[in-house]
XYZ file of C-alpha atoms in Angstrom:
364
model
C 18.243 4.226 9.898
C 20.962 6.768 9.297
C 23.087 4.143 7.642
C 20.303 3.616 5.258
C 20.020 7.397 4.696
C 23.541 7.415 3.289
C 22.350 4.991 0.550
C 18.746 5.777 -0.154
C 17.379 9.114 -1.556
C 14.071 8.547 -0.093
C 15.448 7.962 3.416
C 17.371 11.167 3.176
C 14.225 12.941 2.112
C 12.386 11.380 5.024
C 14.873 12.857 7.530
C 14.074 16.394 6.240
C 10.381 15.716 6.256
C 10.588 14.498 9.882
C 12.371 17.728 10.856
C 9.544 19.729 9.231
C 6.988 17.631 11.057
C 8.617 18.625 14.277
C 8.134 22.437 13.323
C 4.341 21.994 12.902
C 3.932 19.645 15.974
C 2.751 22.571 18.263
C -0.171 23.117 15.827
C -1.548 19.767 16.662
C -1.272 19.794 20.601
C -5.058 20.202 20.895
C -5.846 17.346 18.336
C -8.691 15.059 19.511
C -6.467 12.073 18.445
C -3.886 10.695 20.806
C -2.661 7.152 20.096
C 0.463 5.047 19.434
C 1.241 1.561 18.178
C 2.132 -0.700 21.212
C 5.621 -2.289 21.147
C 5.305 -5.598 19.351
C 6.063 -8.741 21.244
C 8.395 -11.183 19.386
C 9.623 -10.697 15.911
C 10.492 -13.305 13.170
C 13.138 -12.457 10.633
C 11.978 -12.329 8.021
C 8.424 -11.606 8.834
C 7.222 -12.601 5.387
C 9.011 -13.850 2.308
C 7.773 -14.241 -1.323
C 9.868 -16.109 -3.807
C 9.384 -16.370 -7.479
C 5.703 -15.463 -6.692
C 2.986 -15.050 -9.360
C 0.298 -12.694 -8.027
C -3.070 -12.341 -9.592
C -6.591 -13.673 -9.641
C -7.579 -17.120 -10.613
C -5.254 -18.057 -13.443
C -4.580 -14.517 -14.515
C -1.076 -13.170 -13.277
C -0.744 -9.477 -12.732
C 2.656 -9.233 -11.135
C 5.277 -11.794 -11.966
C 8.375 -13.381 -10.372
C 8.140 -11.344 -7.279
C 11.040 -11.642 -4.813
C 10.356 -9.824 -1.642
C 11.578 -10.227 1.889
C 10.015 -8.190 4.710
C 12.218 -7.709 7.841
C 11.437 -6.093 11.079
C 12.061 -2.384 10.456
C 11.260 -2.486 6.695
C 9.288 0.603 5.597
C 8.263 0.265 2.006
C 5.907 2.484 -0.220
C 4.383 0.803 -3.275
C 4.415 2.929 -6.412
C 2.678 2.326 -9.741
C -0.358 3.453 -11.868
C -3.830 2.537 -10.993
C -4.387 -0.998 -12.114
C -0.632 -1.869 -12.075
C -1.047 -4.298 -9.210
C -0.193 -2.400 -6.038
C -3.392 -3.642 -4.268
C -2.857 -7.106 -5.657
C 0.624 -7.348 -3.869
C -0.894 -6.056 -0.571
C -3.832 -8.572 -0.895
C -1.306 -11.353 -1.613
C 0.819 -10.451 1.438
C -2.290 -10.464 3.618
C -3.227 -13.814 2.042
C -6.679 -12.218 1.013
C -5.807 -13.885 -2.461
C -3.757 -16.939 -2.919
C -0.554 -17.076 -4.992
C -0.830 -18.421 -8.543
C 2.607 -19.741 -8.230
C 5.859 -19.440 -6.314
C 6.368 -19.656 -2.473
C 4.870 -17.834 0.408
C 6.772 -18.045 3.769
C 5.210 -16.626 6.860
C 7.502 -15.983 9.984
C 6.525 -18.038 13.041
C 5.785 -14.746 15.186
C 4.194 -12.735 12.517
C 1.268 -10.529 13.886
C -0.383 -8.779 10.829
C -2.395 -5.699 10.863
C -4.151 -5.169 7.615
C -5.985 -2.016 6.486
C -8.004 -1.744 3.195
C -11.511 -0.771 2.148
C -12.621 -4.316 2.753
C -11.798 -3.861 6.567
C -14.419 -1.031 6.666
C -16.922 -3.116 4.826
C -16.407 -5.930 7.209
C -17.338 -3.984 10.353
C -20.454 -4.922 12.256
C -22.778 -2.097 11.726
C -24.909 -3.351 14.696
C -21.954 -3.420 17.081
C -20.339 -0.573 19.124
C -16.648 0.409 18.822
C -16.337 -1.115 22.406
C -17.938 -4.296 21.391
C -15.591 -4.731 18.355
C -12.559 -4.638 20.743
C -14.296 -6.794 23.402
C -14.789 -9.537 20.838
C -10.976 -9.590 20.306
C -10.251 -9.451 23.901
C -13.057 -10.881 26.050
C -10.968 -10.439 29.224
C -10.286 -6.712 28.774
C -11.730 -4.293 31.237
C -14.436 -1.860 29.913
C -12.472 1.091 31.204
C -9.370 -0.049 29.568
C -11.135 -0.232 26.137
C -12.868 3.102 26.768
C -9.397 4.746 27.438
C -7.947 3.193 24.346
C -10.966 4.267 22.131
C -10.626 7.913 23.532
C -7.446 8.118 21.720
C -9.319 7.804 18.456
C -11.958 10.353 19.627
C -14.579 7.772 20.546
C -15.477 9.240 23.837
C -18.545 8.751 26.257
C -21.616 7.443 24.675
C -20.081 7.246 21.161
C -17.823 4.261 22.262
C -20.956 2.345 23.259
C -23.317 3.210 20.455
C -23.744 1.104 17.279
C -21.716 2.295 14.216
C -24.487 2.018 11.587
C -24.918 5.772 11.350
C -21.058 6.573 11.638
C -19.565 8.522 8.920
C -16.767 6.934 6.483
C -14.164 8.773 8.539
C -15.577 7.417 11.814
C -15.572 3.861 10.428
C -11.998 4.214 9.083
C -10.813 5.421 12.423
C -12.421 2.400 14.114
C -10.924 0.030 11.597
C -7.417 1.630 12.507
C -8.221 1.325 16.182
C -8.998 -2.331 15.824
C -5.513 -2.892 14.017
C -3.604 -0.912 16.729
C -5.418 -2.716 19.562
C -4.053 -6.103 18.149
C -0.406 -5.227 18.546
C 0.840 -6.011 14.985
C 4.614 -6.376 14.103
C 3.740 -5.940 10.281
C 1.320 -3.398 8.949
C -0.207 -3.670 5.418
C -1.867 -0.368 4.635
C -3.926 0.099 1.355
C -4.976 3.752 1.160
C -5.232 4.410 4.873
C -6.050 8.002 4.893
C -8.864 8.140 2.192
C -11.547 8.962 4.653
C -9.626 10.728 7.370
C -9.452 14.357 8.163
C -6.200 16.442 8.456
C -5.849 15.900 12.298
C -6.375 12.131 12.104
C -3.833 11.936 9.215
C -1.386 13.813 11.104
C -1.833 11.501 14.185
C -1.610 8.463 11.954
C 1.588 9.744 10.469
C 3.211 10.330 13.885
C 2.063 6.918 15.169
C 3.651 5.295 12.141
C 6.956 7.256 12.572
C 7.296 5.670 15.989
C 6.066 2.186 14.992
C 8.843 -0.356 15.595
C 7.471 -3.099 13.266
C 7.603 -3.156 9.469
C 5.198 -1.123 7.197
C 4.139 -1.586 3.603
C 1.848 1.173 2.389
C -0.119 2.170 -0.729
C -1.326 5.778 -0.704
C -1.832 8.800 -2.889
C -1.023 10.880 0.183
C 2.515 12.067 -0.616
C 2.783 13.647 2.880
C 2.227 10.239 4.485
C 4.667 8.525 2.232
C 7.421 11.058 2.693
C 7.200 10.804 6.526
C 6.783 7.035 7.011
C 8.698 5.043 4.383
C 12.407 4.708 3.557
C 12.311 2.905 0.310
C 9.848 2.286 -2.585
C 8.835 -0.630 -4.723
C 7.808 0.049 -8.239
C 4.777 -2.051 -9.471
C 4.964 -1.719 -13.345
C 4.878 -3.784 -16.566
C 4.052 -6.825 -14.446
C 7.058 -6.625 -12.255
C 7.794 -5.485 -8.711
C 11.300 -3.904 -8.742
C 13.055 -1.558 -6.185
C 12.755 2.164 -7.198
C 15.970 4.094 -6.545
C 14.651 7.483 -5.849
C 12.039 9.584 -3.961
C 8.609 10.873 -5.125
C 9.935 13.740 -7.219
C 12.023 11.195 -9.113
C 8.879 9.046 -9.479
C 7.023 12.070 -10.903
C 9.723 12.424 -13.542
C 9.623 8.618 -14.308
C 6.011 8.966 -14.919
C 6.558 11.783 -17.467
C 9.214 9.659 -19.328
C 6.676 6.580 -19.382
C 3.908 8.733 -20.914
C 6.245 10.072 -23.592
C 7.465 6.446 -24.497
C 3.958 5.123 -24.570
C 2.944 7.770 -27.068
C 5.931 7.361 -29.332
C 4.600 4.488 -31.499
C 1.441 6.306 -32.255
C 3.294 9.306 -33.316
C 5.422 7.192 -35.599
C 2.409 5.528 -37.318
C 0.706 8.820 -38.083
C 3.332 9.879 -40.512
C 3.553 13.492 -42.031
C 1.504 14.884 -44.890
C 2.521 17.433 -47.584
C -1.160 18.553 -47.766
C -1.348 21.938 -46.385
C -5.099 21.673 -45.822
C -4.619 18.567 -43.725
C -1.763 20.184 -41.820
C -3.869 23.025 -40.770
C -6.735 20.761 -39.754
C -4.271 18.681 -37.801
C -2.768 21.769 -36.059
C -6.231 23.000 -35.346
C -7.309 19.629 -33.865
C -4.061 19.649 -31.782
C -4.839 23.080 -30.321
C -8.347 21.951 -29.492
C -6.746 18.977 -27.456
C -4.206 21.143 -25.806
C -6.575 23.878 -24.710
C -8.172 22.267 -21.712
C -4.855 20.906 -20.569
C -3.115 24.309 -20.906
C -6.108 25.804 -19.091
C -5.773 23.356 -16.313
C -2.026 24.027 -16.054
C -2.625 27.760 -15.757
C -5.357 27.188 -13.082
C -2.911 25.047 -10.966
C -0.040 27.524 -11.604
C -2.289 30.443 -10.242
C -3.231 28.202 -7.330
C 0.294 27.372 -6.568
C 1.349 31.207 -6.673
C -1.476 31.789 -4.125
C -0.299 28.964 -1.969
C 3.386 30.156 -2.205
C 2.277 33.733 -1.281
C 0.247 32.420 1.726
C 3.250 30.393 2.893
C 5.597 33.431 2.620
C 2.974 35.445 4.713
C 2.713 32.707 7.398
C 6.495 32.149 7.566
C 7.023 35.913 8.042
C 4.458 35.935 10.931
C 6.211 32.905 12.476
C 9.340 34.808 12.516
C 7.902 37.564 14.866
C 9.530 36.746 18.421
C 6.294 37.991 20.193
C 4.412 35.127 18.798
C 6.111 32.707 21.037
C 4.861 34.421 24.307
C 2.431 32.282 26.415
C -0.527 34.528 25.694
C -0.063 34.087 21.849
C -0.280 30.324 22.174
C -3.631 30.084 20.180
C -2.483 32.231 17.401
C 0.779 30.301 17.134
C -1.011 26.993 16.965
C -3.426 28.387 14.304
C -0.544 29.563 12.113
C 1.354 26.362 12.346
C -1.652 24.346 11.325
C -2.270 26.602 8.368
C 1.299 26.168 7.434
C 0.925 22.417 7.490
C -2.237 22.368 5.470
C -0.708 24.744 2.828
C 2.366 22.496 2.493
C 0.158 19.541 1.908
C -1.823 21.475 -0.630
C 1.355 22.405 -2.396
C 2.472 18.794 -2.679
C -0.869 17.793 -4.225
C -0.709 20.792 -6.664
C 2.841 19.920 -7.720
C 1.798 16.200 -8.449
C -1.122 17.450 -10.539
C 0.941 19.861 -12.328
C 3.532 17.158 -13.220
C 0.813 14.926 -14.624
C -0.665 17.631 -16.776
C 2.776 18.565 -18.167
C 3.250 14.947 -19.066
C 0.009 14.776 -21.126
C 1.058 18.197 -22.747
C 4.414 16.911 -23.649
C 3.073 13.742 -25.233
C 0.527 15.493 -27.296
C 3.075 18.096 -28.646
C 5.629 15.500 -29.640
């Protein structure tokens, strides 16, 4: 991994993020979630391989000429706009949809764990969490299953009751528990944190950090991506290509794409010598810009508050008395707040980048 870190910007960024995760770890010692991925058995190398693959639905290709080899230890995040084909890539790798063309080669010892919204919908609403696992492993002892489910906060009667009335977050936790139980060596994760609360997101991130198999993930959760993947694959313009950079580079790439997409429209509109039309055009532009400018100001105000709160928390964490035994609860609370604020700042920055892109496109 450190050899990779000398080459990949995202891998270097991940080292820093892992260090930061260590700082906030004490805030999560009382988390109700405590699980890890078992060590996979055998590996194949590669685990999966796509060659000149055409991915899509029916006869309609969405991503073309895909060359992708997934090896033990691969940790890949998929980037791209909504609708560009990220989920199509994941579904094709999971063989949920068949290739339109090209070759798909599966390793002899592949053990696949696949998480998507479809897995939640496929849960048996009239079965309990325990029964879902018992069906997979009929010889497993009830206590073994109960102990395992406890790591996902399914304790006591909850492990044995039907899941029909479970919340979306509880069903997502169960779907993840089912994947972990099966000891995969390749994880395909399509928006795994959508229904999860902060503590479960943290527990999943920590578990993925220690996972010894390969990971391919699609997620809008920048914190998860920064902490669990070493490289990115960009899905755009019907292609899947390695992206040489981190999430900040990707934000800048998005801005450039929006500018380029708007350029032809600007060329076609031309210029007018009519002052009345110029005034009308300027007024129309101001009208379009106003809600974006208002949104940017709102985010900037929120970012200032977040920064101020972080400064205050970091000052409090600098007090040596805070690390005495009787201050344990206060320390954990402050560290948890720090982690939440840092995540919030990540989201604010992403939203700010996107709005700035819209603004620059309109102003050109």
